[in-house]
CSV table of C-alpha atoms (C1' of nucleotides) in Angstrom, one decimal:
chain,number,residue,atom,x,y,z
C,25,UNK,CA,-169.8,7.0,-180.2
C,26,UNK,CA,-168.5,7.6,-183.7
C,27,UNK,CA,-168.4,5.1,-186.7
C,28,UNK,CA,-165.7,4.2,-189.2
C,29,UNK,CA,-166.0,3.9,-192.9
C,30,UNK,CA,-164.8,0.7,-194.7
C,31,UNK,CA,-161.7,2.5,-195.9
C,32,UNK,CA,-160.9,3.8,-192.5
C,33,UNK,CA,-161.3,0.3,-191.1
C,34,UNK,CA,-158.8,-1.0,-193.7
C,35,UNK,CA,-156.3,1.7,-192.8
C,36,UNK,CA,-156.6,1.0,-189.1
C,37,UNK,CA,-156.1,-2.8,-189.6
C,38,UNK,CA,-152.9,-2.0,-191.6
C,39,UNK,CA,-151.5,0.5,-189.1
C,40,UNK,CA,-152.2,-1.9,-186.2
C,41,UNK,CA,-150.8,-5.1,-187.7
C,42,UNK,CA,-147.8,-3.4,-189.2
C,43,UNK,CA,-146.9,-2.1,-185.7
C,44,UNK,CA,-147.6,-5.5,-184.2
C,45,UNK,CA,-145.4,-7.3,-186.7
C,46,UNK,CA,-142.4,-5.3,-185.6
C,47,UNK,CA,-143.2,-4.3,-182.0
C,48,UNK,CA,-145.4,-7.1,-180.7
C,49,UNK,CA,-144.2,-8.7,-177.5
C,50,UNK,CA,-142.3,-12.0,-177.6
C,51,UNK,CA,-144.1,-14.1,-175.0
C,52,UNK,CA,-143.6,-17.8,-174.1
C,53,UNK,CA,-147.1,-18.7,-175.2
C,54,UNK,CA,-146.7,-17.0,-178.6
C,55,UNK,CA,-144.0,-19.3,-179.9
C,56,UNK,CA,-146.7,-21.4,-181.6
C,57,UNK,CA,-150.5,-21.5,-181.9
C,58,UNK,CA,-150.9,-24.8,-180.1
C,59,UNK,CA,-154.4,-24.6,-178.6
C,60,UNK,CA,-153.2,-26.1,-175.3
C,61,UNK,CA,-150.6,-23.4,-175.0
C,62,UNK,CA,-153.0,-20.6,-175.9
C,63,UNK,CA,-155.6,-22.0,-173.6
C,64,UNK,CA,-153.5,-22.3,-170.5
C,65,UNK,CA,-152.0,-18.9,-171.0
C,66,UNK,CA,-155.4,-17.3,-171.4
C,67,UNK,CA,-156.7,-18.8,-168.2
C,68,UNK,CA,-153.7,-17.7,-166.3
C,69,UNK,CA,-153.9,-14.2,-167.7
C,70,UNK,CA,-157.5,-13.7,-166.5
C,71,UNK,CA,-157.3,-10.7,-164.1
C,72,UNK,CA,-153.5,-11.3,-163.8
C,73,UNK,CA,-150.6,-9.3,-165.2
C,74,UNK,CA,-148.3,-10.7,-167.9
C,75,UNK,CA,-145.1,-10.4,-165.8
C,76,UNK,CA,-146.8,-12.4,-163.0
C,77,UNK,CA,-147.9,-15.2,-165.4
C,78,UNK,CA,-144.7,-15.8,-167.2
C,79,UNK,CA,-142.8,-17.9,-164.6
C,80,UNK,CA,-146.1,-19.8,-163.7
C,81,UNK,CA,-146.7,-20.6,-167.3
C,82,UNK,CA,-143.2,-21.9,-167.9
C,83,UNK,CA,-143.3,-24.1,-164.9
C,84,UNK,CA,-146.8,-25.3,-165.8
C,85,UNK,CA,-145.6,-26.5,-169.2
C,86,UNK,CA,-142.7,-28.2,-167.6
C,87,UNK,CA,-144.9,-30.1,-165.1
C,88,UNK,CA,-147.8,-30.7,-167.5
C,89,UNK,CA,-146.6,-30.7,-171.1
C,90,UNK,CA,-149.8,-31.9,-172.7
C,91,UNK,CA,-153.5,-31.7,-172.1
C,92,UNK,CA,-153.4,-35.4,-171.1
C,93,UNK,CA,-150.7,-34.7,-168.5
C,94,UNK,CA,-153.0,-32.0,-167.0
C,95,UNK,CA,-156.0,-34.3,-167.1
C,96,UNK,CA,-154.1,-36.9,-165.2
C,97,UNK,CA,-152.4,-34.6,-162.7
C,98,UNK,CA,-152.9,-35.2,-158.9
C,99,UNK,CA,-155.0,-32.5,-157.3
C,100,UNK,CA,-152.2,-31.6,-154.9
C,101,UNK,CA,-149.6,-31.1,-157.7
C,102,UNK,CA,-152.1,-29.0,-159.7
C,103,UNK,CA,-152.8,-26.6,-156.8
C,104,UNK,CA,-149.1,-26.3,-156.0
C,105,UNK,CA,-148.6,-25.2,-159.7
C,106,UNK,CA,-151.2,-22.5,-159.1
C,107,UNK,CA,-150.1,-21.5,-155.6
C,108,UNK,CA,-149.9,-17.7,-155.4
C,109,UNK,CA,-151.8,-17.0,-158.6
C,110,UNK,CA,-155.2,-16.5,-156.9
C,111,UNK,CA,-158.7,-17.2,-158.2
C,112,UNK,CA,-158.0,-20.9,-157.6
C,113,UNK,CA,-161.3,-22.1,-159.2
C,114,UNK,CA,-159.4,-21.3,-162.5
C,115,UNK,CA,-157.1,-24.2,-161.8
C,116,UNK,CA,-159.8,-26.6,-160.9
C,117,UNK,CA,-161.8,-25.6,-164.0
C,118,UNK,CA,-158.7,-25.9,-166.1
C,119,UNK,CA,-158.3,-29.6,-165.1
C,120,UNK,CA,-162.1,-30.2,-165.5
C,121,UNK,CA,-161.8,-28.8,-169.1
C,122,UNK,CA,-158.7,-30.9,-169.8
C,123,UNK,CA,-160.7,-34.0,-168.9
C,124,UNK,CA,-163.6,-32.8,-171.1
C,125,UNK,CA,-161.2,-32.5,-174.1
C,126,UNK,CA,-159.5,-35.9,-173.4
C,127,UNK,CA,-162.7,-37.8,-172.7
C,128,UNK,CA,-165.5,-36.1,-174.5
C,129,UNK,CA,-163.6,-34.8,-177.5
C,130,UNK,CA,-161.0,-37.6,-177.7
C,131,UNK,CA,-158.2,-35.1,-177.6
C,132,UNK,CA,-159.6,-33.1,-180.5
C,133,UNK,CA,-160.1,-29.5,-179.5
C,134,UNK,CA,-163.4,-27.7,-180.3
C,135,UNK,CA,-162.4,-25.2,-183.0
C,136,UNK,CA,-165.0,-22.5,-182.7
C,137,UNK,CA,-165.8,-19.9,-180.0
C,138,UNK,CA,-169.3,-21.2,-179.7
C,139,UNK,CA,-168.1,-24.8,-179.0
C,140,UNK,CA,-165.3,-23.6,-176.7
C,141,UNK,CA,-167.9,-22.0,-174.4
C,142,UNK,CA,-169.0,-25.4,-173.3
C,143,UNK,CA,-165.6,-26.0,-171.6
C,144,UNK,CA,-165.3,-25.2,-167.9
C,145,UNK,CA,-163.7,-21.9,-167.1
C,146,UNK,CA,-164.0,-20.6,-170.7
C,147,UNK,CA,-166.3,-17.6,-171.1
C,148,UNK,CA,-167.0,-15.2,-173.9
C,149,UNK,CA,-163.5,-13.5,-173.8
C,150,UNK,CA,-161.4,-16.7,-173.6
C,151,UNK,CA,-163.5,-18.5,-176.2
C,152,UNK,CA,-162.9,-15.6,-178.6
C,153,UNK,CA,-159.2,-15.5,-177.8
C,154,UNK,CA,-158.6,-19.2,-178.3
C,155,UNK,CA,-160.8,-19.4,-181.4
C,156,UNK,CA,-159.1,-16.5,-183.1
C,157,UNK,CA,-155.5,-17.2,-182.0
C,158,UNK,CA,-155.3,-21.0,-182.3
C,159,UNK,CA,-157.9,-21.6,-185.0
C,160,UNK,CA,-158.1,-18.3,-187.0
C,161,UNK,CA,-161.8,-17.7,-186.4
C,162,UNK,CA,-162.6,-14.0,-187.0
C,163,UNK,CA,-164.3,-13.4,-183.6
C,164,UNK,CA,-163.7,-10.6,-181.1
C,165,UNK,CA,-161.9,-11.2,-177.8
C,166,UNK,CA,-163.3,-8.5,-175.5
C,167,UNK,CA,-161.1,-8.1,-172.4
C,168,UNK,CA,-160.2,-5.1,-170.3
C,169,UNK,CA,-157.7,-4.0,-173.0
C,170,UNK,CA,-160.4,-4.1,-175.8
C,171,UNK,CA,-162.8,-2.2,-173.6
C,172,UNK,CA,-160.3,0.5,-173.0
C,173,UNK,CA,-158.8,0.7,-176.5
C,174,UNK,CA,-162.0,0.8,-178.4
C,175,UNK,CA,-163.8,3.0,-176.0
C,176,UNK,CA,-161.2,5.6,-176.7
C,177,UNK,CA,-160.8,5.0,-180.4
C,178,UNK,CA,-164.6,5.4,-181.0
C,179,UNK,CA,-165.6,7.4,-177.9
C,180,UNK,CA,-167.9,4.6,-176.7
C,181,UNK,CA,-169.4,5.9,-173.5
C,182,UNK,CA,-171.4,2.8,-172.4
C,183,UNK,CA,-170.5,1.7,-168.8
C,184,UNK,CA,-168.1,-1.3,-169.1
C,185,UNK,CA,-169.1,-2.5,-165.6
C,186,UNK,CA,-172.5,-3.4,-167.0
C,187,UNK,CA,-172.9,-6.9,-168.3
C,188,UNK,CA,-174.8,-5.9,-171.5
C,189,UNK,CA,-172.1,-3.5,-172.6
C,190,UNK,CA,-170.0,-6.4,-173.8
C,191,UNK,CA,-172.4,-6.9,-176.7
C,192,UNK,CA,-171.9,-3.3,-177.8
C,193,UNK,CA,-168.2,-3.8,-178.1
C,194,UNK,CA,-168.5,-7.3,-179.7
C,195,UNK,CA,-170.7,-5.8,-182.4
C,196,UNK,CA,-168.4,-2.9,-183.1
C,197,UNK,CA,-165.2,-5.0,-183.1
C,198,UNK,CA,-166.9,-7.6,-185.3
C,199,UNK,CA,-167.1,-5.0,-188.1
C,200,UNK,CA,-163.4,-4.1,-187.6
C,201,UNK,CA,-161.6,-7.4,-187.1
C,202,UNK,CA,-159.9,-8.7,-190.3
C,203,UNK,CA,-160.8,-12.1,-191.5
C,204,UNK,CA,-157.3,-13.0,-192.5
C,205,UNK,CA,-155.5,-12.3,-189.2
C,206,UNK,CA,-158.0,-12.2,-186.4
C,207,UNK,CA,-155.7,-13.7,-183.8
C,208,UNK,CA,-152.9,-11.2,-184.5
C,209,UNK,CA,-155.5,-8.4,-184.5
C,210,UNK,CA,-156.8,-9.4,-181.0
C,211,UNK,CA,-153.3,-9.8,-179.6
C,212,UNK,CA,-152.3,-6.5,-181.1
C,213,UNK,CA,-155.1,-4.8,-179.3
C,214,UNK,CA,-153.9,-6.3,-176.0
C,215,UNK,CA,-150.3,-5.1,-176.7
C,216,UNK,CA,-151.6,-1.7,-177.6
C,217,UNK,CA,-153.6,-1.5,-174.4
C,218,UNK,CA,-150.5,-2.5,-172.3
C,219,UNK,CA,-148.1,-0.1,-174.0
C,220,UNK,CA,-149.5,3.2,-175.4
C,221,UNK,CA,-153.2,3.1,-174.5
C,222,UNK,CA,-152.7,2.2,-170.9
C,223,UNK,CA,-155.2,2.7,-168.0
C,224,UNK,CA,-152.9,5.2,-166.2
C,225,UNK,CA,-150.6,7.7,-167.9
C,226,UNK,CA,-151.3,6.7,-171.5
C,227,UNK,CA,-148.8,7.7,-174.2
C,228,UNK,CA,-151.2,8.3,-177.0
C,229,UNK,CA,-148.9,10.9,-178.6
C,230,UNK,CA,-146.6,8.1,-179.7
C,231,UNK,CA,-149.3,5.4,-180.4
C,232,UNK,CA,-149.1,3.7,-183.8
C,233,UNK,CA,-152.9,4.4,-184.1
C,234,UNK,CA,-153.1,7.9,-182.7
C,235,UNK,CA,-154.7,9.2,-185.9
C,236,UNK,CA,-157.6,6.8,-185.2
C,237,UNK,CA,-157.8,7.7,-181.4
C,238,UNK,CA,-160.9,10.0,-181.3
C,239,UNK,CA,-160.8,10.5,-177.6
C,240,UNK,CA,-157.1,11.5,-177.8
C,241,UNK,CA,-157.7,13.8,-180.8
C,242,UNK,CA,-160.5,15.5,-178.8
C,243,UNK,CA,-158.4,15.7,-175.6
C,244,UNK,CA,-160.8,13.6,-173.6
C,245,UNK,CA,-159.1,10.2,-173.3
C,246,UNK,CA,-159.0,10.5,-169.5
C,247,UNK,CA,-162.8,10.1,-169.7
C,248,UNK,CA,-162.6,6.6,-171.2
C,249,UNK,CA,-163.5,3.9,-170.6
C,250,UNK,CA,-166.6,4.8,-168.6
C,251,UNK,CA,-166.7,2.5,-165.6
C,252,UNK,CA,-168.7,2.7,-162.3
C,253,UNK,CA,-166.7,2.1,-159.2
C,254,UNK,CA,-166.9,-0.9,-157.0
C,255,UNK,CA,-167.5,-0.7,-153.2
C,256,UNK,CA,-164.4,-1.0,-151.0
C,257,UNK,CA,-163.8,-4.3,-149.2
C,258,UNK,CA,-165.7,-4.9,-145.9
C,259,UNK,CA,-163.5,-5.3,-142.9
C,260,UNK,CA,-163.8,-8.6,-141.0
C,261,UNK,CA,-162.0,-9.1,-137.7
C,262,UNK,CA,-160.8,-12.7,-137.0
C,263,UNK,CA,-158.9,-14.6,-134.4
C,264,UNK,CA,-156.3,-16.9,-135.8
C,265,UNK,CA,-155.5,-19.8,-133.5
C,266,UNK,CA,-151.9,-20.9,-133.5
C,267,UNK,CA,-152.1,-24.2,-131.6
C,268,UNK,CA,-148.9,-26.1,-131.5
C,269,UNK,CA,-147.5,-29.2,-129.9
C,270,UNK,CA,-143.7,-29.1,-130.3
C,271,UNK,CA,-143.1,-28.6,-134.1
C,272,UNK,CA,-146.7,-29.6,-135.1
C,273,UNK,CA,-149.4,-27.1,-135.8
C,274,UNK,CA,-153.2,-27.7,-135.7
C,275,UNK,CA,-154.6,-26.9,-139.2
C,276,UNK,CA,-158.1,-26.6,-140.4
C,277,UNK,CA,-159.4,-27.4,-143.9
C,278,UNK,CA,-161.7,-24.8,-145.3
C,279,UNK,CA,-165.1,-25.8,-146.8
C,280,UNK,CA,-165.2,-27.1,-150.4
C,281,UNK,CA,-167.0,-24.0,-151.6
C,282,UNK,CA,-166.4,-20.3,-151.2
C,283,UNK,CA,-163.3,-18.2,-150.5
C,284,UNK,CA,-160.1,-20.2,-150.5
C,285,UNK,CA,-162.0,-23.5,-150.9
C,286,UNK,CA,-160.3,-26.6,-149.6
C,287,UNK,CA,-157.2,-24.8,-148.4
C,288,UNK,CA,-155.5,-25.4,-145.1
C,289,UNK,CA,-155.2,-22.5,-142.6
C,290,UNK,CA,-154.8,-22.0,-139.0
C,291,UNK,CA,-158.2,-22.3,-137.4
C,292,UNK,CA,-160.0,-18.9,-137.9
C,293,UNK,CA,-162.9,-17.7,-135.7
C,294,UNK,CA,-164.8,-14.5,-136.6
C,295,UNK,CA,-164.9,-12.0,-133.8
C,296,UNK,CA,-168.5,-11.5,-134.6
C,297,UNK,CA,-169.3,-15.1,-133.8
C,298,UNK,CA,-168.3,-14.5,-130.1
C,299,UNK,CA,-170.5,-11.4,-129.7
C,300,UNK,CA,-173.8,-12.5,-131.2
C,301,UNK,CA,-176.5,-12.8,-128.6
C,302,UNK,CA,-174.8,-10.5,-126.2
C,303,UNK,CA,-176.8,-7.5,-125.0
C,304,UNK,CA,-174.0,-5.0,-124.9
C,305,UNK,CA,-171.2,-6.4,-127.2
C,306,UNK,CA,-169.5,-3.0,-127.3
C,307,UNK,CA,-168.7,-3.2,-123.6
C,308,UNK,CA,-166.8,-6.5,-123.8
C,309,UNK,CA,-163.2,-6.2,-122.7
C,310,UNK,CA,-160.3,-7.9,-124.4
C,311,UNK,CA,-159.9,-10.3,-121.5
C,312,UNK,CA,-163.5,-11.3,-121.6
C,313,UNK,CA,-163.2,-11.8,-125.4
C,314,UNK,CA,-160.4,-14.3,-124.9
C,315,UNK,CA,-162.6,-16.2,-122.4
C,316,UNK,CA,-165.5,-16.2,-124.9
C,317,UNK,CA,-163.1,-17.5,-127.6
C,318,UNK,CA,-161.9,-20.3,-125.3
C,319,UNK,CA,-165.5,-21.3,-124.6
C,320,UNK,CA,-166.3,-21.2,-128.4
C,321,UNK,CA,-163.4,-23.5,-129.3
C,322,UNK,CA,-164.3,-25.8,-126.4
C,323,UNK,CA,-167.9,-26.1,-127.6
C,324,UNK,CA,-167.5,-26.4,-131.3
C,325,UNK,CA,-164.2,-28.2,-131.5
C,326,UNK,CA,-163.9,-30.1,-128.2
C,327,UNK,CA,-160.5,-28.4,-127.5
C,328,UNK,CA,-159.8,-27.1,-124.0
C,329,UNK,CA,-157.2,-24.4,-124.5
C,330,UNK,CA,-155.5,-21.6,-122.6
C,331,UNK,CA,-155.2,-18.9,-125.3
C,332,UNK,CA,-152.6,-16.2,-125.1
C,333,UNK,CA,-152.8,-13.0,-127.2
C,334,UNK,CA,-149.5,-11.3,-128.0
C,335,UNK,CA,-149.0,-7.7,-129.0
C,336,UNK,CA,-147.8,-7.0,-132.5
C,337,UNK,CA,-149.2,-10.3,-133.8
C,338,UNK,CA,-151.9,-8.8,-136.0
C,339,UNK,CA,-152.1,-9.9,-139.7
C,340,UNK,CA,-154.1,-8.2,-142.4
C,341,UNK,CA,-155.0,-9.5,-145.8
C,342,UNK,CA,-157.1,-7.8,-148.4
C,343,UNK,CA,-159.1,-9.8,-151.0
C,344,UNK,CA,-161.2,-8.2,-153.8
C,345,UNK,CA,-164.2,-7.7,-151.5
C,346,UNK,CA,-163.0,-8.5,-148.0
C,347,UNK,CA,-160.3,-7.3,-145.7
C,348,UNK,CA,-159.3,-9.7,-142.9
C,349,UNK,CA,-157.9,-8.3,-139.7
C,350,UNK,CA,-156.5,-11.3,-137.8
C,351,UNK,CA,-155.4,-11.3,-134.2
C,352,UNK,CA,-153.2,-14.3,-133.6
C,353,UNK,CA,-153.7,-16.2,-130.4
C,354,UNK,CA,-151.1,-18.7,-129.1
C,355,UNK,CA,-151.9,-22.0,-127.4
C,356,UNK,CA,-149.6,-24.8,-126.4
C,357,UNK,CA,-151.3,-28.2,-126.7
C,358,UNK,CA,-150.3,-30.5,-123.9
C,359,UNK,CA,-153.0,-33.2,-124.2
C,360,UNK,CA,-153.0,-36.2,-126.5
C,361,UNK,CA,-153.5,-35.7,-130.2
C,362,UNK,CA,-157.0,-37.1,-130.4
C,363,UNK,CA,-158.9,-35.0,-133.0
C,364,UNK,CA,-162.2,-36.8,-132.9
C,365,UNK,CA,-164.1,-33.6,-132.5
C,366,UNK,CA,-162.0,-31.3,-134.7
C,367,UNK,CA,-162.1,-31.1,-138.5
C,368,UNK,CA,-158.4,-30.7,-139.0
C,369,UNK,CA,-154.9,-32.3,-138.8
C,370,UNK,CA,-151.5,-31.7,-137.2
C,371,UNK,CA,-149.1,-30.4,-139.8
C,372,UNK,CA,-145.4,-29.6,-139.7
C,373,UNK,CA,-143.2,-27.0,-141.5
C,374,UNK,CA,-142.3,-29.6,-144.1
C,375,UNK,CA,-146.0,-30.2,-144.9
C,376,UNK,CA,-146.3,-26.4,-145.4
C,377,UNK,CA,-143.7,-26.6,-148.2
C,378,UNK,CA,-145.3,-29.5,-149.9
C,379,UNK,CA,-148.9,-28.2,-149.8
C,380,UNK,CA,-150.3,-25.3,-151.6
C,381,UNK,CA,-151.2,-22.6,-149.1
C,382,UNK,CA,-153.1,-19.3,-149.6
C,383,UNK,CA,-151.2,-16.1,-149.1
C,384,UNK,CA,-153.1,-15.2,-145.9
C,385,UNK,CA,-151.9,-18.4,-144.3
C,386,UNK,CA,-148.3,-17.8,-145.4
C,387,UNK,CA,-148.5,-14.3,-143.8
C,388,UNK,CA,-149.7,-15.9,-140.5
C,389,UNK,CA,-147.0,-18.5,-140.7
C,390,UNK,CA,-144.2,-16.0,-141.2
C,391,UNK,CA,-145.3,-14.3,-138.0
C,392,UNK,CA,-145.1,-17.3,-135.8
C,393,UNK,CA,-142.5,-19.6,-137.3
C,394,UNK,CA,-139.4,-20.3,-135.2
C,395,UNK,CA,-136.3,-18.7,-136.5
L,12,DA,C1',-177.9,-8.7,-162.8
L,13,DA,C1',-175.2,-8.3,-159.0
L,14,DC,C1',-172.1,-10.5,-156.4
L,15,DC,C1',-168.3,-13.7,-155.4
L,16,DC,C1',-163.6,-15.2,-156.2
L,17,DG,C1',-156.8,-13.8,-155.0
L,18,DT,C1',-152.8,-11.6,-155.6
L,19,DG,C1',-149.3,-8.2,-156.8
L,20,DG,C1',-147.9,-3.7,-158.8
L,21,DC,C1',-148.1,1.1,-158.6
L,22,DA,C1',-149.0,6.1,-157.8
E,2,DT,C1',-152.2,3.6,-146.8
E,3,DT,C1',-155.5,3.6,-150.0
E,4,DG,C1',-157.5,2.8,-154.3
E,5,DC,C1',-157.4,1.0,-158.7
E,6,DC,C1',-156.0,-2.0,-162.1
E,7,DA,C1',-154.5,-6.6,-164.4
E,8,DA,C1',-155.7,-11.2,-171.3
E,9,DG,C1',-162.9,-12.8,-166.5
E,10,DG,C1',-165.9,-16.7,-165.3
E,11,DG,C1',-169.4,-18.9,-162.4
E,12,DT,C1',-173.6,-18.5,-160.2
DNA sequence: AACCCGTGGCA
DNA sequence: TTGCCAAGGGT
């Protein structure tokens, strides 16, 4: 890692902000510095690309124009606004924080990064972003862009996958961020990281700060940032039960914690569940597996079904750390609709449009819906 | 501190 | 297809 003199820091600030003034992106949440606007956009942008966020942000401001509207929003409406964005705890924490602002702070926003950290869903990055952009506090906002940009500028070789590395960057950026335009500085770093100093195929030759880019000048920018790799997703085989009575489908509500919390899906049974306790699970035939599945559903849910697998009805969906391989099984339900023993409800296609559904459920539905 | 938590774009 | 990345936070 190299260090910069005070005069070099001044020169960098000028080069960066001059470029930002002319070439900075015009984004919906940059039309003012309203903390509500900044805050919602920052939450949506967590681990999500700008082009994906733009339509969600515009619709969100249409549905929930003020922090009070958000605090008072019905749960179902809130989740529909977030449907497809992923990381759904962001939406729930967003409303939790809105209620904190309305009730605990009487509508007056905390104005420092330290205070903002007390709000649900706001961590060190988002606190720095809101404090600097909305309130002008000279604090760093260290996101993936800042890691990448500054690791190259200064040849910082700490592993950005490690928790403690954040402090290294916050300390360094703290000496470089200008006190008069901290919000513009942080946003300029993000624009730089998404234009010239990108993760793949960077265009440092034309970067407005290429004279300050030590890794580029040394021809080693492909070595930055240093980041250890994550393990690939584990594969989990499931059976997806498509149980229908006329135009109604039996849906199950997922637990209130964990992956896809509280979402409706077709009932899902892990293949592993059917094989535990067997002496030679590897010898089980497909037909025997179906029988085991029917017994499992009968025991746990009180449903006597005749399940029919169909070829070509496999659905796959990859999350950050899991890959689901779902074999769809059909069953026509001819009994009454008593669900005393089953934690679910019968839903129709019109319900599917009204409710927020996770992508994997939509994939299953597209495979089985009548055309 | 390591792991969990979604989805879409792209080479 | 696979792997990686994208304005991270919670536990």
